mmCIF file of C-alpha atoms in Angstrom:
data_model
loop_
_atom_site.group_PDB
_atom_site.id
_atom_site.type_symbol
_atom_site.label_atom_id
_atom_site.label_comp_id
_atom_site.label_asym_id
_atom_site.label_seq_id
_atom_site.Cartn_x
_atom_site.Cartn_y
_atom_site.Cartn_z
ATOM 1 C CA UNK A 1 59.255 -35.340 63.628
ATOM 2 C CA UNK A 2 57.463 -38.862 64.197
ATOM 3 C CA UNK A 3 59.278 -39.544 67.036
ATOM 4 C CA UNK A 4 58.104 -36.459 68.928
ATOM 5 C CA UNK A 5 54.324 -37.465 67.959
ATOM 6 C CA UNK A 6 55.211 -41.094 69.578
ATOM 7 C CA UNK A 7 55.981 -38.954 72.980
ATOM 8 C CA UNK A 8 53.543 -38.736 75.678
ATOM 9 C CA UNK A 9 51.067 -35.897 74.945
ATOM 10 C CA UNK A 10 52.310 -34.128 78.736
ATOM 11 C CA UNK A 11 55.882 -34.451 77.014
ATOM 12 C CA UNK A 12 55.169 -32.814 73.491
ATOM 13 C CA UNK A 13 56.104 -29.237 73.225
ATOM 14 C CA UNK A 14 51.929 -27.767 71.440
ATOM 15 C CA UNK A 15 53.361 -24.159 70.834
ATOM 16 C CA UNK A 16 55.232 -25.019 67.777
ATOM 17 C CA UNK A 17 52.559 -27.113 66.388
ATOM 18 C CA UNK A 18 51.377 -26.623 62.926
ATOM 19 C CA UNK A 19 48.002 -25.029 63.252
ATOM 20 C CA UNK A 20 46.363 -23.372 59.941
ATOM 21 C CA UNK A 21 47.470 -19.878 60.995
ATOM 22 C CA UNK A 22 50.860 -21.376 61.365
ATOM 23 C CA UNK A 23 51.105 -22.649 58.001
ATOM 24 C CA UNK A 24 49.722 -19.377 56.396
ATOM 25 C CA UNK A 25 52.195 -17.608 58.568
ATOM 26 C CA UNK A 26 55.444 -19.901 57.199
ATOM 27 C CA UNK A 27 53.819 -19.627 53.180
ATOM 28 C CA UNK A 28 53.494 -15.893 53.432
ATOM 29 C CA UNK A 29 57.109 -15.823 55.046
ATOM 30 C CA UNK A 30 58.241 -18.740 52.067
ATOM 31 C CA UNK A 31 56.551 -16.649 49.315
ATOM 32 C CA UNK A 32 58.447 -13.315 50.171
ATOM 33 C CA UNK A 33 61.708 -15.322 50.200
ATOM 34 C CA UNK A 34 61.330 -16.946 47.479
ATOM 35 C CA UNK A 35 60.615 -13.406 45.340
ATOM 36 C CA UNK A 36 63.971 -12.278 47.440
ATOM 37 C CA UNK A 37 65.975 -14.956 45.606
ATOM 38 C CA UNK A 38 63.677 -14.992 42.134
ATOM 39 C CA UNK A 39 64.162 -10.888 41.747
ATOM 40 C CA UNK A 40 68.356 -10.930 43.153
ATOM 41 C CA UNK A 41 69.404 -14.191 43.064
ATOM 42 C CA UNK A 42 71.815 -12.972 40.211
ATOM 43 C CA UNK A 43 73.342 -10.856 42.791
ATOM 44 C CA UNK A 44 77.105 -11.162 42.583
ATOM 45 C CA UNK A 45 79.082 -10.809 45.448
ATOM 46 C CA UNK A 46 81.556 -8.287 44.238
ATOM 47 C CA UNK A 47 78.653 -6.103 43.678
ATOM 48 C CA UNK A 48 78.127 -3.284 46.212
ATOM 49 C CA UNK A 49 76.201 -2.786 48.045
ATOM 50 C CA UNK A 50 74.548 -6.351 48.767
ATOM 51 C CA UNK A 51 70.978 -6.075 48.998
ATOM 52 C CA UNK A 52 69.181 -6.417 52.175
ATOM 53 C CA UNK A 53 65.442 -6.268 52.803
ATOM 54 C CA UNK A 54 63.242 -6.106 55.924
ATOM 55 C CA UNK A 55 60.454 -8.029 56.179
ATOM 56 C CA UNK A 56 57.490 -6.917 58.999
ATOM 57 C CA UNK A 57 54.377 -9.133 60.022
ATOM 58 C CA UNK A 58 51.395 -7.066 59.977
ATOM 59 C CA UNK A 59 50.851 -7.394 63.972
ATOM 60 C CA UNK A 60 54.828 -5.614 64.461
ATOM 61 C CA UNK A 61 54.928 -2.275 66.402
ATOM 62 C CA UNK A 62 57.938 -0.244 66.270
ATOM 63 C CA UNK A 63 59.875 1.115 69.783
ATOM 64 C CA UNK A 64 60.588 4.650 70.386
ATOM 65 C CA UNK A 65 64.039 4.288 69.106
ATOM 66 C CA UNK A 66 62.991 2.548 65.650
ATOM 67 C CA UNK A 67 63.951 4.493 62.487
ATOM 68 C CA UNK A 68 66.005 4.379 59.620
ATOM 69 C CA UNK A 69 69.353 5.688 60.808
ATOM 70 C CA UNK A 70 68.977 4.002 64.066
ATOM 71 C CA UNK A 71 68.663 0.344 62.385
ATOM 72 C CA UNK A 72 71.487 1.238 59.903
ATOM 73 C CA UNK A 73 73.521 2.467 63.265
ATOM 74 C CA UNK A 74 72.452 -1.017 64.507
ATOM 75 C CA UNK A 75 72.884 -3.435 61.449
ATOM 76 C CA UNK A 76 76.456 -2.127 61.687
ATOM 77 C CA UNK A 77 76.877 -3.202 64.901
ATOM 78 C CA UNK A 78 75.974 -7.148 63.283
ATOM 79 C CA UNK A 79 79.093 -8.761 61.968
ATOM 80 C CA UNK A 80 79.222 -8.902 58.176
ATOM 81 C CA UNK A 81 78.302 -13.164 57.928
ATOM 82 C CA UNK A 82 74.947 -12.145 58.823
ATOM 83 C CA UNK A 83 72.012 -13.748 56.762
ATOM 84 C CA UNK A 84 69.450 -12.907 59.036
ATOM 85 C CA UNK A 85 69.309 -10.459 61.819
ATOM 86 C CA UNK A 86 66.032 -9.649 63.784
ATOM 87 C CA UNK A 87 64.810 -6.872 65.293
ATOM 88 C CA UNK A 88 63.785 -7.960 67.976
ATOM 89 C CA UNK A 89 62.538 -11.195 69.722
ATOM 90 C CA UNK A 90 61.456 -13.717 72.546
ATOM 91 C CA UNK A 91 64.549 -15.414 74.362
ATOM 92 C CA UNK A 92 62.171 -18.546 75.623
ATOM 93 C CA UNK A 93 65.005 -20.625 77.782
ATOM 94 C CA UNK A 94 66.931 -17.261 79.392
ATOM 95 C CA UNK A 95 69.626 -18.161 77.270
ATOM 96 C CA UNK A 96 70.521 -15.617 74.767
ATOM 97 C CA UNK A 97 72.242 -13.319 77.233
ATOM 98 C CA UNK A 98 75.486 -15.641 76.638
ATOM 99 C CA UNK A 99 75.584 -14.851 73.507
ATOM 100 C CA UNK A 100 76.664 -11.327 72.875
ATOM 101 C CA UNK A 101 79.023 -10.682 70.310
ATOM 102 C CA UNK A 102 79.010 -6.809 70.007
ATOM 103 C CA UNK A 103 77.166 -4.170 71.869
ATOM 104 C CA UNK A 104 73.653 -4.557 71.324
ATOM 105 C CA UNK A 105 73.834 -8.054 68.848
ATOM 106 C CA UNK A 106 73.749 -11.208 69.915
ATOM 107 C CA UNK A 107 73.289 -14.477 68.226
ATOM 108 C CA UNK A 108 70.408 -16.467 68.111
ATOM 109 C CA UNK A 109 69.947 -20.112 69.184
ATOM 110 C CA UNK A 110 66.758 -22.910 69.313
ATOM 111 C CA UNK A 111 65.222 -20.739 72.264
ATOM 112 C CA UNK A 112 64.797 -17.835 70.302
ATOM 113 C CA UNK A 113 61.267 -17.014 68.765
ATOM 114 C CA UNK A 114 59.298 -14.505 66.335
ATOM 115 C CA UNK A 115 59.268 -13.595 63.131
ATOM 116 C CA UNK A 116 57.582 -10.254 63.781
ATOM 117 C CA UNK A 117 60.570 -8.211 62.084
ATOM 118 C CA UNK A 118 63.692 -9.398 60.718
ATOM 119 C CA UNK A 119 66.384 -8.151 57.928
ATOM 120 C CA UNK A 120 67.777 -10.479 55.457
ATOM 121 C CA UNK A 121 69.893 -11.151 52.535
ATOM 122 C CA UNK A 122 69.603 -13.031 49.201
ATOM 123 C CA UNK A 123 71.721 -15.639 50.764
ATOM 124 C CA UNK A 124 69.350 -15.487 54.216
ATOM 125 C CA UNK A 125 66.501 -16.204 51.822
ATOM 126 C CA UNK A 126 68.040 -19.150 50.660
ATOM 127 C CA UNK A 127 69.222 -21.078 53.611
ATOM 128 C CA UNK A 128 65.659 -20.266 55.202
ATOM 129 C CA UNK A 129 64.110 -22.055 52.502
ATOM 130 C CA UNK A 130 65.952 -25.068 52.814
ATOM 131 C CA UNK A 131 65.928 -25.464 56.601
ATOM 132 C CA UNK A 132 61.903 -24.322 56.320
ATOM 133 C CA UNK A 133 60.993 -27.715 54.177
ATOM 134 C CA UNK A 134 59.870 -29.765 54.460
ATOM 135 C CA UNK A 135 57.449 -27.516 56.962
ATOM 136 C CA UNK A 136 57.160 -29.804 60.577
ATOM 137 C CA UNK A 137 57.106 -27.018 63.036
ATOM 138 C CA UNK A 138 56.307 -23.403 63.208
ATOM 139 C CA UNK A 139 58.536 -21.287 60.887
ATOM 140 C CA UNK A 140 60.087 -19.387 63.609
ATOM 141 C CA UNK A 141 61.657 -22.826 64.858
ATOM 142 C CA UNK A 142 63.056 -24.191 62.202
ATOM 143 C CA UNK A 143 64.496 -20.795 61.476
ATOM 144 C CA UNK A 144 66.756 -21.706 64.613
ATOM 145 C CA UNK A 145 67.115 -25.308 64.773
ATOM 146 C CA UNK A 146 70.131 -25.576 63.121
ATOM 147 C CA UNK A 147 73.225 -25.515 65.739
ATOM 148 C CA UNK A 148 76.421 -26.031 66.332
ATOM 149 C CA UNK A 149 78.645 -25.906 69.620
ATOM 150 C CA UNK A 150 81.498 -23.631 69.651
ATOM 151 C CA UNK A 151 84.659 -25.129 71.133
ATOM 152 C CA UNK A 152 85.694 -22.524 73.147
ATOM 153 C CA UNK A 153 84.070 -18.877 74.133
ATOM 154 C CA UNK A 154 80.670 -17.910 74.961
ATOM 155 C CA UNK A 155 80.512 -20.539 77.458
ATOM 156 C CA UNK A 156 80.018 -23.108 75.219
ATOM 157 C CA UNK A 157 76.256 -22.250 74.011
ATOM 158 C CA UNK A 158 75.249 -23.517 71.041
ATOM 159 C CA UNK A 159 73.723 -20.971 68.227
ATOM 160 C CA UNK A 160 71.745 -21.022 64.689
ATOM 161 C CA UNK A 161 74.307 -21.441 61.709
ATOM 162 C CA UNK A 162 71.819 -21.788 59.030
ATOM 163 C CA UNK A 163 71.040 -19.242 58.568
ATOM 164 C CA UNK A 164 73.347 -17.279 60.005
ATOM 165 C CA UNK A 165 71.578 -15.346 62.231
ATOM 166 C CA UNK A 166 71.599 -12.363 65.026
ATOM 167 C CA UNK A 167 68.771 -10.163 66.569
ATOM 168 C CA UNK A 168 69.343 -6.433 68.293
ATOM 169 C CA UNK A 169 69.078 -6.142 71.746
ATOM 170 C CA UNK A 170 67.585 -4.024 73.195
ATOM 171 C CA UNK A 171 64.569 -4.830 70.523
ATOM 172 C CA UNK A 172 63.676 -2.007 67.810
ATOM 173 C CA UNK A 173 59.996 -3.616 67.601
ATOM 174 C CA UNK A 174 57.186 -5.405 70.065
ATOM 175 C CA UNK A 175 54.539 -7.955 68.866
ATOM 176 C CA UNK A 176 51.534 -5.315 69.039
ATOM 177 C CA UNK A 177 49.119 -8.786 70.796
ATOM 178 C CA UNK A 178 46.476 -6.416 72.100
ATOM 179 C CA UNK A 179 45.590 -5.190 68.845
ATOM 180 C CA UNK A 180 45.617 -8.516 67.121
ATOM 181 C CA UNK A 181 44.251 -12.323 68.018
ATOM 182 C CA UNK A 182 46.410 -15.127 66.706
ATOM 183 C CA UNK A 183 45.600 -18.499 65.539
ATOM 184 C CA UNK A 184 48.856 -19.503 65.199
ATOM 185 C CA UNK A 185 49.818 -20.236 68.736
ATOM 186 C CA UNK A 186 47.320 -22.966 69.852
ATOM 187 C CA UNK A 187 45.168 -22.189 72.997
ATOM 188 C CA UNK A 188 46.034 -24.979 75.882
ATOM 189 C CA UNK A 189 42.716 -25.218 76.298
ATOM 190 C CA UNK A 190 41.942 -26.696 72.597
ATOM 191 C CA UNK A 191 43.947 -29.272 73.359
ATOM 192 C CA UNK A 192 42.906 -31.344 77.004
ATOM 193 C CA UNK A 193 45.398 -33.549 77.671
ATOM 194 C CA UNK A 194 47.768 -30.630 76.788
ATOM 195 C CA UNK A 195 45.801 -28.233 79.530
ATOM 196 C CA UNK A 196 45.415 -31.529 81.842
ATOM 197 C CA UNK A 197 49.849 -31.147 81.205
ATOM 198 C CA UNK A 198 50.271 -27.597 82.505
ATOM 199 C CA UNK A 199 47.723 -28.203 85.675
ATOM 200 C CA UNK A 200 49.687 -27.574 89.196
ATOM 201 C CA UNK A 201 49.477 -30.630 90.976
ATOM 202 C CA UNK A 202 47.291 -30.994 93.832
ATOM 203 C CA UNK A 203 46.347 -26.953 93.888
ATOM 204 C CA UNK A 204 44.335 -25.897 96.836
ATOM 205 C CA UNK A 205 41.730 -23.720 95.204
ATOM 206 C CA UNK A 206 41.274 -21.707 98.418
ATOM 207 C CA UNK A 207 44.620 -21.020 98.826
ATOM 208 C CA UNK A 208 44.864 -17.208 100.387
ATOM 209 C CA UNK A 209 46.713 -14.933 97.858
ATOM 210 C CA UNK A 210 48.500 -11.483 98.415
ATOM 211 C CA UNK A 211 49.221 -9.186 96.116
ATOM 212 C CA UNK A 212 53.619 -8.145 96.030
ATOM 213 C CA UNK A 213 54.526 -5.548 93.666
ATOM 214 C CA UNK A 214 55.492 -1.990 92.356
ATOM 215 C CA UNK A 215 51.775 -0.623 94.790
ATOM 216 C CA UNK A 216 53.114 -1.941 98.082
ATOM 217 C CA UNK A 217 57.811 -1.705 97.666
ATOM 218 C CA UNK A 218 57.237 -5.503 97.423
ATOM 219 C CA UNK A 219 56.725 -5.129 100.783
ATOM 220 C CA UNK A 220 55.586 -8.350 102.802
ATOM 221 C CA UNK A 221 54.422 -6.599 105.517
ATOM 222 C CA UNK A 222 52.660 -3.979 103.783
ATOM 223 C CA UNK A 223 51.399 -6.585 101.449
ATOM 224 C CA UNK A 224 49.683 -8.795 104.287
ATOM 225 C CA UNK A 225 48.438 -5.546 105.672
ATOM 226 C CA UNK A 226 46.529 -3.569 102.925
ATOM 227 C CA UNK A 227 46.640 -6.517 99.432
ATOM 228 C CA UNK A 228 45.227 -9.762 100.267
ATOM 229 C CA UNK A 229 42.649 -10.846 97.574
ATOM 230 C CA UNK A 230 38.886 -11.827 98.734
ATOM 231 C CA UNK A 231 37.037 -14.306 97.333
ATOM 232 C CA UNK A 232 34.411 -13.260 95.026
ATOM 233 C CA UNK A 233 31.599 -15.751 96.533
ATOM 234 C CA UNK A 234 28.906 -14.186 94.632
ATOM 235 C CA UNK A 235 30.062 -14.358 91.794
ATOM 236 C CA UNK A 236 28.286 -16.966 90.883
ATOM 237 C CA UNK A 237 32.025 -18.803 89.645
ATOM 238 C CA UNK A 238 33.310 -19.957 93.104
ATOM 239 C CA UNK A 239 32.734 -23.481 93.704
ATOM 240 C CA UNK A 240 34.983 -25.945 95.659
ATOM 241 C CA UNK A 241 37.227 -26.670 92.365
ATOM 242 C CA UNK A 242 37.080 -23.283 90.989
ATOM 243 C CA UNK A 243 37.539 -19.772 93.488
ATOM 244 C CA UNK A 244 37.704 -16.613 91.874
ATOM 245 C CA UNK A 245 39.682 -13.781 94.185
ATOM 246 C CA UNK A 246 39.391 -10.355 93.647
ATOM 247 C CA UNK A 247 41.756 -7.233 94.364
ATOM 248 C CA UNK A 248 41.194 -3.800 94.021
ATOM 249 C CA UNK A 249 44.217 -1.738 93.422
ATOM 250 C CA UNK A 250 45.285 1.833 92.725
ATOM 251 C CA UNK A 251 48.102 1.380 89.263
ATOM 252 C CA UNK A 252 51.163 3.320 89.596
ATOM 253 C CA UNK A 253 52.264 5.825 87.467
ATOM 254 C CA UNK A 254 54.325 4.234 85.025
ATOM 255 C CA UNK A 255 52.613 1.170 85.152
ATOM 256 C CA UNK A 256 52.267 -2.104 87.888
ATOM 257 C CA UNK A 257 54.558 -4.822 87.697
ATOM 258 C CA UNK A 258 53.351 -7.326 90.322
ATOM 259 C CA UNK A 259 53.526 -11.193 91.546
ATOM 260 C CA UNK A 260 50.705 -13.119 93.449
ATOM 261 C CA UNK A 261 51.784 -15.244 96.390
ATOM 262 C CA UNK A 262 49.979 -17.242 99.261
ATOM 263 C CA UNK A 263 49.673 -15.786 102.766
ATOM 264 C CA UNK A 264 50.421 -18.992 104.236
ATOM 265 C CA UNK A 265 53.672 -19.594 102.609
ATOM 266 C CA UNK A 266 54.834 -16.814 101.648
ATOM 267 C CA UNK A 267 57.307 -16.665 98.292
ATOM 268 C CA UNK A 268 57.564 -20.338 98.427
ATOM 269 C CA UNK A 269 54.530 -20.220 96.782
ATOM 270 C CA UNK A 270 54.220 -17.888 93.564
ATOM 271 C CA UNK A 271 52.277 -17.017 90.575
ATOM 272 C CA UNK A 272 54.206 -15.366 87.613
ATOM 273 C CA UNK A 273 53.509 -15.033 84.101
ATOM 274 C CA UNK A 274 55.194 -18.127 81.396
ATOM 275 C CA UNK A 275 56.126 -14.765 79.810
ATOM 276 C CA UNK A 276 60.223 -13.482 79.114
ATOM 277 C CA UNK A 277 62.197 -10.987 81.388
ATOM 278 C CA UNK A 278 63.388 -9.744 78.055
ATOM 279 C CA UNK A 279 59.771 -9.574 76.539
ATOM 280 C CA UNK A 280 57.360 -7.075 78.447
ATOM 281 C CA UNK A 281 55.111 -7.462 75.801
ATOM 282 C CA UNK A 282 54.546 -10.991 76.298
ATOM 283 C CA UNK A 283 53.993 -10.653 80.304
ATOM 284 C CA UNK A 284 51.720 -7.514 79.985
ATOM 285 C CA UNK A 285 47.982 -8.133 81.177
ATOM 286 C CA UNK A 286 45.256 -6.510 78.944
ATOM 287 C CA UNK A 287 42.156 -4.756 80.503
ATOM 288 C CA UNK A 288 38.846 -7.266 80.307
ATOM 289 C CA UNK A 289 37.182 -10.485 81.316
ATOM 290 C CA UNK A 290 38.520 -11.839 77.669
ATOM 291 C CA UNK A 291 41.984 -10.796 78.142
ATOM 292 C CA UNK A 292 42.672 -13.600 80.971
ATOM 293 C CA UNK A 293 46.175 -14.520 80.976
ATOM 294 C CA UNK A 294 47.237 -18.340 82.326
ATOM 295 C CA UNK A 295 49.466 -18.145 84.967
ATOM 296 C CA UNK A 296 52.181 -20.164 86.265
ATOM 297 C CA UNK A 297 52.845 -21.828 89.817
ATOM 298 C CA UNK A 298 56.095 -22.305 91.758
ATOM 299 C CA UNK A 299 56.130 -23.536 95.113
ATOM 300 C CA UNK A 300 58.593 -24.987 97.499
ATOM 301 C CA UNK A 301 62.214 -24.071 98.665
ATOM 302 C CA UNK A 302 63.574 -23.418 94.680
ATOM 303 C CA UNK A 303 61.323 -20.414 93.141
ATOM 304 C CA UNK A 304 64.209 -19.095 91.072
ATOM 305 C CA UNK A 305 62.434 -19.867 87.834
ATOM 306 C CA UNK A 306 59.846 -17.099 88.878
ATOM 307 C CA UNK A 307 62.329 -14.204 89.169
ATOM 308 C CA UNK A 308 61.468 -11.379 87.095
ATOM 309 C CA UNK A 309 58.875 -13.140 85.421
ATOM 310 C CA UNK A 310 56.531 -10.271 86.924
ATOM 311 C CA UNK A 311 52.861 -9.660 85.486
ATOM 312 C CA UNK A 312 52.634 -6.189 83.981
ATOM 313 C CA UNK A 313 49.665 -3.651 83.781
ATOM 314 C CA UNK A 314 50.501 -0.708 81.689
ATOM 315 C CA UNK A 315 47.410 0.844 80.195
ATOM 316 C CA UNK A 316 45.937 1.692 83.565
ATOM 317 C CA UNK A 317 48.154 4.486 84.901
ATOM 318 C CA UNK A 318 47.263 6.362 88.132
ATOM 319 C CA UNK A 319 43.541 4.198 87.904
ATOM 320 C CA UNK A 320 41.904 2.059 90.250
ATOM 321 C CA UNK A 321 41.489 -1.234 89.041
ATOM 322 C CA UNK A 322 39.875 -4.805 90.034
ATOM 323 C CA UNK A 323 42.598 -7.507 89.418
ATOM 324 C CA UNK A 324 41.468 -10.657 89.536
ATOM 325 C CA UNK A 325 42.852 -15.018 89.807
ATOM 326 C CA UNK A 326 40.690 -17.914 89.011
ATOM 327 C CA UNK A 327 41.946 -20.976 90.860
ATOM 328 C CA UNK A 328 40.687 -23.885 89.267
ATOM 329 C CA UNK A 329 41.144 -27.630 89.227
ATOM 330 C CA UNK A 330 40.666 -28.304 85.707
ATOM 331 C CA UNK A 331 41.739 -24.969 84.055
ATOM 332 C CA UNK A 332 44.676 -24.381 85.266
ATOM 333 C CA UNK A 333 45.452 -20.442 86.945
ATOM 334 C CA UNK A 334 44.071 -17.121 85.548
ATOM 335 C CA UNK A 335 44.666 -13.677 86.487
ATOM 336 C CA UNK A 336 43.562 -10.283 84.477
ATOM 337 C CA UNK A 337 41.986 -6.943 85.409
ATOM 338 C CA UNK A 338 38.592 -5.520 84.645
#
């Protein structure tokens, strides 16, 4: 862990930094494995059945599809090494698809975040422990740290062996963010040479946007005709480093998945959330001036990273709405919808 502290603050990876919400988060998770292995450690394995217990952060919302038969349906799915299997989760690198072992359960690996709900065993409660101390990280990370590389099959993708884990895919749960504010994750801006870091380089604050999305077929054309954002130069927020845009926009029913792009370049030039395909949860954009999401920029020939990394709007059905994208020089890029 020194060495990473020794690293260049635009190198160092803040998200799995140990804030004080953090390390309540990892004690509350420690304490309820350590009463796993103080009430059944005794637990012998010819006994039947082994016990298993499911363990659900207060911010979890179950999917449609959650129940009790439907996880039992599901935990049989997870071969029988498991120690820990969750039900659901954030695939940060793209990765995880590689490494499906049975319909609907695939193994984890370092990419793979939450702790919002998870099953484990006596034994799962014991190998988190000791790959949980001593504490450097967020609990969710050292939860998967611990790889190996499989010599042949799934591509050669490394995955979690202590513990053993899985998660279900599609997920049974969602982190339910709207409803609660976290101080575990720390803000970029709390942190300046960390939000000086994730600044585009050389952003032209001016630059004209259009709106591409579910409202307009991801039309172009239709785009350049009907969705280009305005400048909001009353606003009294414009200034030469800083131009707030505006967009007013009917929502689709079923919701508005979108991307911003400029009119002068065209899709070599993109906004798109630092949120997961997998995770619509964590690219979804909340309704209010305090719900501002920071946005990411690609430009150039290779935009790849961007695909289906689409903003979402889903509480708005069928409403008119004003979305709007604060370009700014020392803040980085934020869109949300008022």
């Amino acid at each position: 862990a020194l060495a990473r502290y020794l690293l260049p603050d635009d190198q160092k990876v803040f998200g799995i930094d140990l804030t004080p919400g953090a390390i309540g988060c990892a004690l509350s998770h420690m304490q309820i494995w350590t009463q796993i292995i103080e009430q059944h450690g005794g637990h012998s394995v010819s006994d039947s059945p082994s016990p298993r217990f499911l363990v659900i952060e207060d911010d979890c919302r179950f999917l449609p599809d959650f129940g009790e038969s439907a996880l039992e349906q599901r935990l049989a799915s997870v071969p029988n090494d498991w120690e820990i299997c969750w039900l659901g989760g954030v695939d940060s690198l793209g990765q995880q698809a590689a490494l499906n072992v049975a319909p609907g359960v695939r193994r984890v690996y370092s990419g793979f975040r939450t702790t919002t709900a998870y099953a484990i065993t006596v034994a799962g409660a014991k190998s988190a422990l000791e790959v949980c101390l001593p504490l450097y990280w967020q609990v969710d990370t050292h939860l998967t740290q611990h790889e190996v590389k499989p010599e042949d099959g799934m591509r050669g993708f490394p995955f979690t062996v202590k513990p053993i884990g899985y998660s279900l895919f599609p997920s049974l749960v969602e982190q339910a963010k709207e409803r609660f504010d976290t101080d575990v994750q720390k803000d970029s801006t709390e942190h300046h040479a960390l939000r000086e870091a994730l600044l585009p380089q050389g952003i032209d604050t001016r630059e004209p946007l259009l709106l591409l999305g579910s409202c307009n077929g991801w039309s172009l054309e239709e785009a350049q005709r009907r969705f280009c954002f305005q400048p909001m130069e009353d606003s009294g927020h414009s200034s030469p480093s800083q131009v707030l845009s505006s967009l007013r926009v009917e929502v689709p029913s079923g919701g508005l998945s979108f991307q911003i792009i400029s009119a002068r370049h065209s899709w070599h030039w993109r906004l798109y959330t630092n949120g997961m395909p997998e995770d619509p949860g964590s690219r979804e954009l909340r309704r209010g001036d305090d719900k501002k999401m920071m946005a990411c920029l690609v430009s150039g020939k290779d935009t790849n990273i961007a695909h289906a990394r689409d903003f979402l709007i889903r509480e708005a059905d069928e409403q008119v709405i004003e979305l709007r994208v604060s370009l700014s020089a020392s803040d980085g890029i934020r869109v949300w919808f008022v």
